[in-house]
Coordinates of C-alpha atoms in Angstrom, one line a residue:
Chain A
M1 CA 153.0 108.5 116.4
S2 CA 152.7 105.7 113.9
G3 CA 149.2 104.6 112.9
W4 CA 149.5 101.0 114.1
L5 CA 150.6 102.1 117.5
V6 CA 147.7 104.4 117.9
I7 CA 145.4 101.6 116.8
L8 CA 146.9 99.1 119.3
L9 CA 146.4 101.7 122.1
M10 CA 142.8 102.2 121.0
W11 CA 142.3 98.4 121.2
A12 CA 144.0 98.3 124.6
V13 CA 141.3 100.6 126.1
T14 CA 138.4 98.9 124.3
Y15 CA 138.9 95.2 124.8
P16 CA 139.4 95.2 128.6
V17 CA 136.2 97.1 129.1
R18 CA 134.3 94.5 127.1
L19 CA 136.0 91.7 129.0
L20 CA 135.3 93.3 132.4
G21 CA 131.6 93.4 131.9
L22 CA 131.5 89.8 130.9
S23 CA 133.7 88.8 133.9
L24 CA 131.3 90.2 136.5
G25 CA 128.4 87.8 135.8
R26 CA 128.7 85.6 138.9
L27 CA 128.7 88.4 141.4
D28 CA 126.1 88.0 144.1
L29 CA 124.0 91.2 143.7
P30 CA 121.3 92.7 145.9
P31 CA 117.8 92.9 144.4
F32 CA 118.2 96.5 143.5
W33 CA 121.1 95.8 141.2
L34 CA 119.5 92.7 139.7
A35 CA 116.5 94.9 138.8
F36 CA 118.9 97.4 137.4
L37 CA 120.5 94.9 135.1
K38 CA 117.0 93.7 133.9
F39 CA 116.2 97.3 132.8
V40 CA 119.5 97.7 130.9
P41 CA 118.2 96.5 127.6
V42 CA 115.1 98.7 127.6
S43 CA 117.1 101.7 128.7
V44 CA 120.0 101.2 126.3
F45 CA 117.8 100.4 123.2
A46 CA 115.7 103.5 123.9
A47 CA 118.9 105.6 124.2
L48 CA 120.2 104.1 120.9
V49 CA 116.9 104.8 119.0
M50 CA 115.7 108.2 120.1
P51 CA 118.7 110.5 119.3
D52 CA 119.2 108.6 116.0
V53 CA 115.6 109.4 115.0
L54 CA 114.7 112.8 116.6
G55 CA 118.3 114.1 116.6
S56 CA 118.9 113.4 112.9
P57 CA 118.9 116.2 110.4
E58 CA 116.4 114.2 108.4
W59 CA 114.2 113.4 111.5
P60 CA 110.8 113.8 109.8
R61 CA 111.5 110.9 107.4
R62 CA 113.1 108.8 110.2
L63 CA 110.1 109.5 112.4
V64 CA 107.8 108.1 109.6
A65 CA 110.2 105.1 109.3
A66 CA 110.1 104.5 113.0
G67 CA 106.3 104.8 113.2
V68 CA 105.7 102.3 110.4
G69 CA 108.5 100.0 111.4
G70 CA 107.5 100.1 115.1
A71 CA 103.9 99.4 114.3
L72 CA 104.8 96.5 112.0
M73 CA 107.1 94.9 114.7
W74 CA 104.4 95.4 117.3
R75 CA 101.8 93.5 115.2
T76 CA 104.0 90.8 113.7
R77 CA 106.9 90.5 116.2
N78 CA 109.1 90.1 113.1
L79 CA 112.3 92.2 113.2
G80 CA 113.3 91.7 109.6
L81 CA 109.8 92.7 108.3
G82 CA 109.8 95.7 110.6
I83 CA 113.2 96.9 109.3
L84 CA 112.2 96.3 105.7
G85 CA 108.8 98.1 106.1
G86 CA 110.4 100.9 108.0
F87 CA 113.1 101.4 105.4
A88 CA 110.4 101.3 102.6
A89 CA 108.5 103.9 104.5
Y90 CA 111.6 106.0 104.9
W91 CA 112.2 106.0 101.1
A92 CA 108.5 106.7 100.4
A93 CA 108.7 109.7 102.7
R94 CA 111.9 110.8 101.1
L95 CA 110.6 110.5 97.5
L96 CA 107.5 112.4 98.5
G97 CA 109.7 115.2 99.8
V98 CA 109.0 114.9 103.5
Chain B
M1 CA 129.6 73.1 124.4
S2 CA 130.1 69.5 125.5
D3 CA 128.0 68.6 122.5
V4 CA 130.0 69.7 119.5
S5 CA 127.3 68.6 117.0
A6 CA 124.9 71.2 118.6
F7 CA 127.4 74.1 118.2
W8 CA 127.2 74.8 114.5
P9 CA 123.4 74.9 114.0
A10 CA 123.1 77.4 116.9
F11 CA 126.1 79.3 115.5
G12 CA 124.4 79.5 112.2
R13 CA 121.1 80.7 113.7
G14 CA 123.0 83.5 115.5
F15 CA 124.9 84.3 112.4
R16 CA 121.7 84.6 110.3
V17 CA 119.8 86.6 112.9
M18 CA 122.2 89.6 112.1
L19 CA 121.5 89.5 108.3
P20 CA 118.9 92.3 108.3
L21 CA 121.7 94.6 109.7
W22 CA 124.2 93.8 107.0
P23 CA 123.0 96.4 104.5
G24 CA 123.3 99.0 107.3
M25 CA 126.9 98.0 108.1
V26 CA 128.5 97.7 104.7
P27 CA 128.3 101.4 103.5
F28 CA 129.5 102.6 106.9
A29 CA 132.5 100.3 106.9
V30 CA 133.4 101.4 103.4
A31 CA 132.9 105.1 104.4
Y32 CA 135.2 104.5 107.5
A33 CA 137.8 102.9 105.3
V34 CA 137.8 105.7 102.7
T35 CA 138.1 108.3 105.6
A36 CA 140.9 106.4 107.2
R37 CA 142.8 106.1 104.0
A38 CA 142.3 109.8 103.3
G39 CA 143.7 110.5 106.8
G40 CA 147.0 108.8 105.9
L41 CA 146.5 105.2 107.2
S42 CA 147.8 102.4 105.0
V43 CA 145.5 99.7 103.8
W44 CA 146.7 97.3 106.5
E45 CA 146.4 99.9 109.2
T46 CA 142.9 100.7 108.1
C47 CA 142.0 97.0 108.3
L48 CA 143.9 96.5 111.5
M49 CA 141.6 99.0 113.2
S50 CA 138.5 97.1 112.1
L51 CA 140.1 93.8 113.1
T52 CA 141.2 95.0 116.6
V53 CA 139.1 97.9 117.9
F54 CA 135.9 96.8 116.0
A55 CA 133.8 99.7 117.2
G56 CA 132.2 101.9 114.4
A57 CA 131.8 105.2 116.2
S58 CA 135.3 105.4 117.7
Q59 CA 136.8 104.2 114.4
F60 CA 135.0 107.1 112.6
A61 CA 136.2 109.5 115.3
A62 CA 139.8 108.4 114.9
A63 CA 139.7 108.4 111.1
G64 CA 138.1 111.9 111.1
Q65 CA 140.9 113.1 113.4
F66 CA 143.6 111.7 111.1
V67 CA 141.9 113.6 108.2
A68 CA 141.8 116.8 110.1
G69 CA 145.4 116.8 111.4
G70 CA 147.3 113.8 110.0
L71 CA 148.7 111.2 112.3
P72 CA 148.8 112.7 115.8
G73 CA 151.9 113.3 118.1
V74 CA 152.0 111.7 121.5
A75 CA 149.6 114.2 123.1
G76 CA 147.1 113.9 120.2
A77 CA 147.3 110.1 120.3
L78 CA 146.6 110.0 124.0
A79 CA 143.6 112.3 123.5
L80 CA 142.4 110.0 120.8
V81 CA 142.8 106.9 123.0
G82 CA 141.0 108.7 125.8
T83 CA 138.1 109.5 123.4
T84 CA 138.0 105.8 122.4
F85 CA 137.8 104.7 126.0
V86 CA 135.0 107.0 126.8
L87 CA 133.1 106.1 123.6
N88 CA 133.4 102.4 124.3
A89 CA 132.9 102.4 128.1
R90 CA 129.2 101.5 127.4
H91 CA 130.3 98.0 126.4
M92 CA 130.9 97.2 130.1
L93 CA 127.1 97.6 130.6
Y94 CA 126.5 95.1 127.8
G95 CA 128.9 92.6 129.2
L96 CA 127.4 93.0 132.6
S97 CA 123.9 92.5 131.4
L98 CA 124.8 89.6 129.1
S99 CA 126.8 87.7 131.7
R100 CA 123.8 87.5 134.0
Q101 CA 121.9 85.6 131.4
L102 CA 124.9 83.7 129.9
P103 CA 127.8 83.1 132.2
L104 CA 131.0 82.6 130.2
G105 CA 134.2 81.1 131.3
G106 CA 137.7 80.6 129.9
W107 CA 138.3 81.1 126.2
R108 CA 134.6 81.7 125.6
R109 CA 134.7 84.8 127.6
L110 CA 138.0 86.0 126.1
V111 CA 136.7 85.5 122.5
G112 CA 133.1 86.7 123.3
A113 CA 134.5 90.0 124.7
Q114 CA 136.5 90.8 121.5
F115 CA 133.5 90.8 119.2
L116 CA 130.9 92.5 121.5
T117 CA 128.9 95.3 119.9
D118 CA 125.7 97.2 120.4
E119 CA 124.0 95.2 117.7
A120 CA 125.2 91.8 118.8
Y121 CA 124.4 92.5 122.4
G122 CA 120.9 93.7 121.5
M123 CA 120.1 90.8 119.2
V124 CA 121.5 88.1 121.5
I125 CA 119.8 89.3 124.7
V126 CA 116.4 89.5 122.9
A127 CA 116.5 86.7 120.3
G128 CA 118.9 84.4 122.2
P129 CA 116.4 83.1 124.8
R130 CA 113.8 82.4 122.0
D131 CA 116.4 80.3 120.1
P132 CA 115.6 76.6 120.0
G133 CA 118.9 75.9 121.8
G134 CA 118.3 78.7 124.3
L135 CA 120.7 81.6 124.9
G136 CA 124.1 79.9 124.4
V137 CA 127.7 80.7 123.6
A138 CA 127.3 79.3 120.0
F139 CA 124.4 81.7 119.3
L140 CA 126.4 84.6 120.8
L141 CA 129.5 83.8 118.7
G142 CA 127.5 83.4 115.6
A143 CA 125.8 86.8 116.0
E144 CA 129.1 88.5 116.9
L145 CA 131.1 87.0 114.1
S146 CA 128.4 87.7 111.5
L147 CA 129.0 91.4 112.1
Y148 CA 132.7 91.0 112.4
L149 CA 132.9 89.3 109.1
V150 CA 130.9 91.8 107.1
W151 CA 132.5 94.8 108.9
N152 CA 136.0 93.6 108.1
A153 CA 135.2 92.5 104.5
A154 CA 133.6 95.9 103.8
T155 CA 136.6 97.7 105.4
L156 CA 139.0 95.8 103.1
L157 CA 136.8 96.5 100.1
G158 CA 136.7 100.2 100.9
S159 CA 140.4 100.5 101.7
L160 CA 141.4 98.9 98.4
A161 CA 138.7 100.2 96.1
G162 CA 137.9 103.6 97.6
A163 CA 134.4 105.0 97.5
V164 CA 132.8 102.0 95.8
L165 CA 129.5 102.9 97.4
P166 CA 127.9 106.4 97.8
D167 CA 127.8 108.1 101.1
P168 CA 125.6 106.2 103.6
A169 CA 123.4 109.4 103.8
V170 CA 122.7 109.1 100.1
L171 CA 121.6 105.5 100.4
G172 CA 119.5 106.3 103.5
V173 CA 120.9 103.2 105.3
G174 CA 121.5 105.2 108.5
V175 CA 117.9 104.5 109.4
I176 CA 118.5 100.8 109.6
F177 CA 120.2 100.9 113.0
P178 CA 117.5 102.8 114.9
L179 CA 114.9 100.6 113.2
A180 CA 116.7 97.5 114.5
F181 CA 117.0 98.7 118.0
L182 CA 113.4 99.9 117.9
G183 CA 112.4 96.3 116.9
L184 CA 114.4 95.0 119.9
L185 CA 112.8 97.5 122.2
V186 CA 109.1 97.0 121.2
P187 CA 108.6 93.5 122.7
L188 CA 110.2 94.6 125.9
L189 CA 107.6 97.3 126.5
D190 CA 105.1 95.0 128.1
N191 CA 104.6 96.8 131.4
R192 CA 104.2 100.4 132.6
V193 CA 107.6 100.6 134.3
S194 CA 109.4 99.5 131.1
V195 CA 107.5 102.1 129.0
L196 CA 108.4 104.8 131.6
V197 CA 112.1 103.7 131.6
A198 CA 112.2 103.7 127.8
V199 CA 110.6 107.1 127.4
T200 CA 112.8 108.7 130.1
S201 CA 116.0 107.1 128.8
G202 CA 115.1 108.0 125.2
L203 CA 114.2 111.6 125.9
G204 CA 117.3 112.0 128.1
A205 CA 119.5 110.6 125.4
W206 CA 118.0 112.9 122.8
E207 CA 118.7 115.9 125.1
L208 CA 122.2 114.7 126.0
G209 CA 122.9 114.0 122.3
R210 CA 122.9 117.7 121.5
V211 CA 126.1 118.2 123.6
L212 CA 127.8 114.8 124.0
P213 CA 129.0 112.1 121.6
G214 CA 126.7 109.1 121.0
G215 CA 128.7 106.4 122.9
V216 CA 128.7 108.6 126.1
V217 CA 125.1 109.3 125.7
V218 CA 124.2 105.6 125.6
L219 CA 126.2 105.0 128.7
L220 CA 124.8 107.9 130.7
A221 CA 121.1 107.5 129.6
G222 CA 121.3 103.7 129.8
V223 CA 122.6 103.8 133.4
S224 CA 120.1 106.5 134.4
G225 CA 117.1 104.7 132.9
A226 CA 118.0 101.4 134.4
L227 CA 118.5 103.0 137.8
L228 CA 115.1 104.6 137.5
G229 CA 113.5 101.2 136.7
A230 CA 115.3 99.5 139.5
W231 CA 114.2 102.2 141.9
L232 CA 110.6 101.9 140.8
V233 CA 110.3 98.2 141.1
T234 CA 112.3 97.7 144.3
R235 CA 110.4 100.6 146.0
R236 CA 107.1 98.9 145.1
A237 CA 108.4 95.5 146.3
G238 CA 109.5 97.2 149.5
A239 CA 106.1 98.8 150.0
Q240 CA 104.4 95.4 149.5
G241 CA 106.8 93.8 151.9
R242 CA 105.9 96.3 154.6
A243 CA 102.1 96.1 154.0

């Protein structure tokens, strides 16, 4: 099959899923499902972070980065600073042979 | 958006809130483009995928498959499209969560849906409410298009110039994404249930990540964790109601 056709089919299964979620905002939901949606960010962010740190082949360095970055963000509530500090810690650990 | 003069400042703030993520995006987009070109896609096909599908993990999966076996036949293409669907099904969760805070109608919903990503969702749901203008469509579009712009510019660069940047692993930029999501997570951990949900979901994702691709892991662990949280708080509320 030609490349562009495969690409358009990939788009055809991605876009409607994104649209569907955004289209269900006005549903009247029972309290359980409202609570469910409130926990989605916590749950999703944790699921995005943990495998990327602990499941990485270079997990010791990434653990150092997450520790330093997380602590910085906890103290300062500044995302940019946390990323920068965490990245610096990652490189420090890498150069030190961790 | 009745007030057009308020649109661009909020758009700009949303755009700028994604800047810390740019260094993490560029090498990955270049690497994707180089892989896609090696797999036999033309420059415009390589760019077309970034312009339409706009989902890093499934773009990498597709490009890798092209490299392994060339452009697929019908069966291979359908398998690839199926993989893309499964990898990107998590976006429904983002739309669902976002639309509770920010109801979108008409063209705003159609446009907002095209550019939705993990990063934009995360940043908008956390930083949006703290924006001077509140969580609004302008802020959302600014954040979404910030990533869209850099992802597509870097795709074009990579597909024309080849490996202009070393492998993301050499640069170490792979750590930027988990750091960003960690930064989004930290302020949300302000009560015991949230901490419990985060630990459960994170450990579950780590375990699932050994056998399943990342996009599926986020969907499964994300849904399970949120179910746990909902069960814990509504059970407690129910107990108080009976007391």
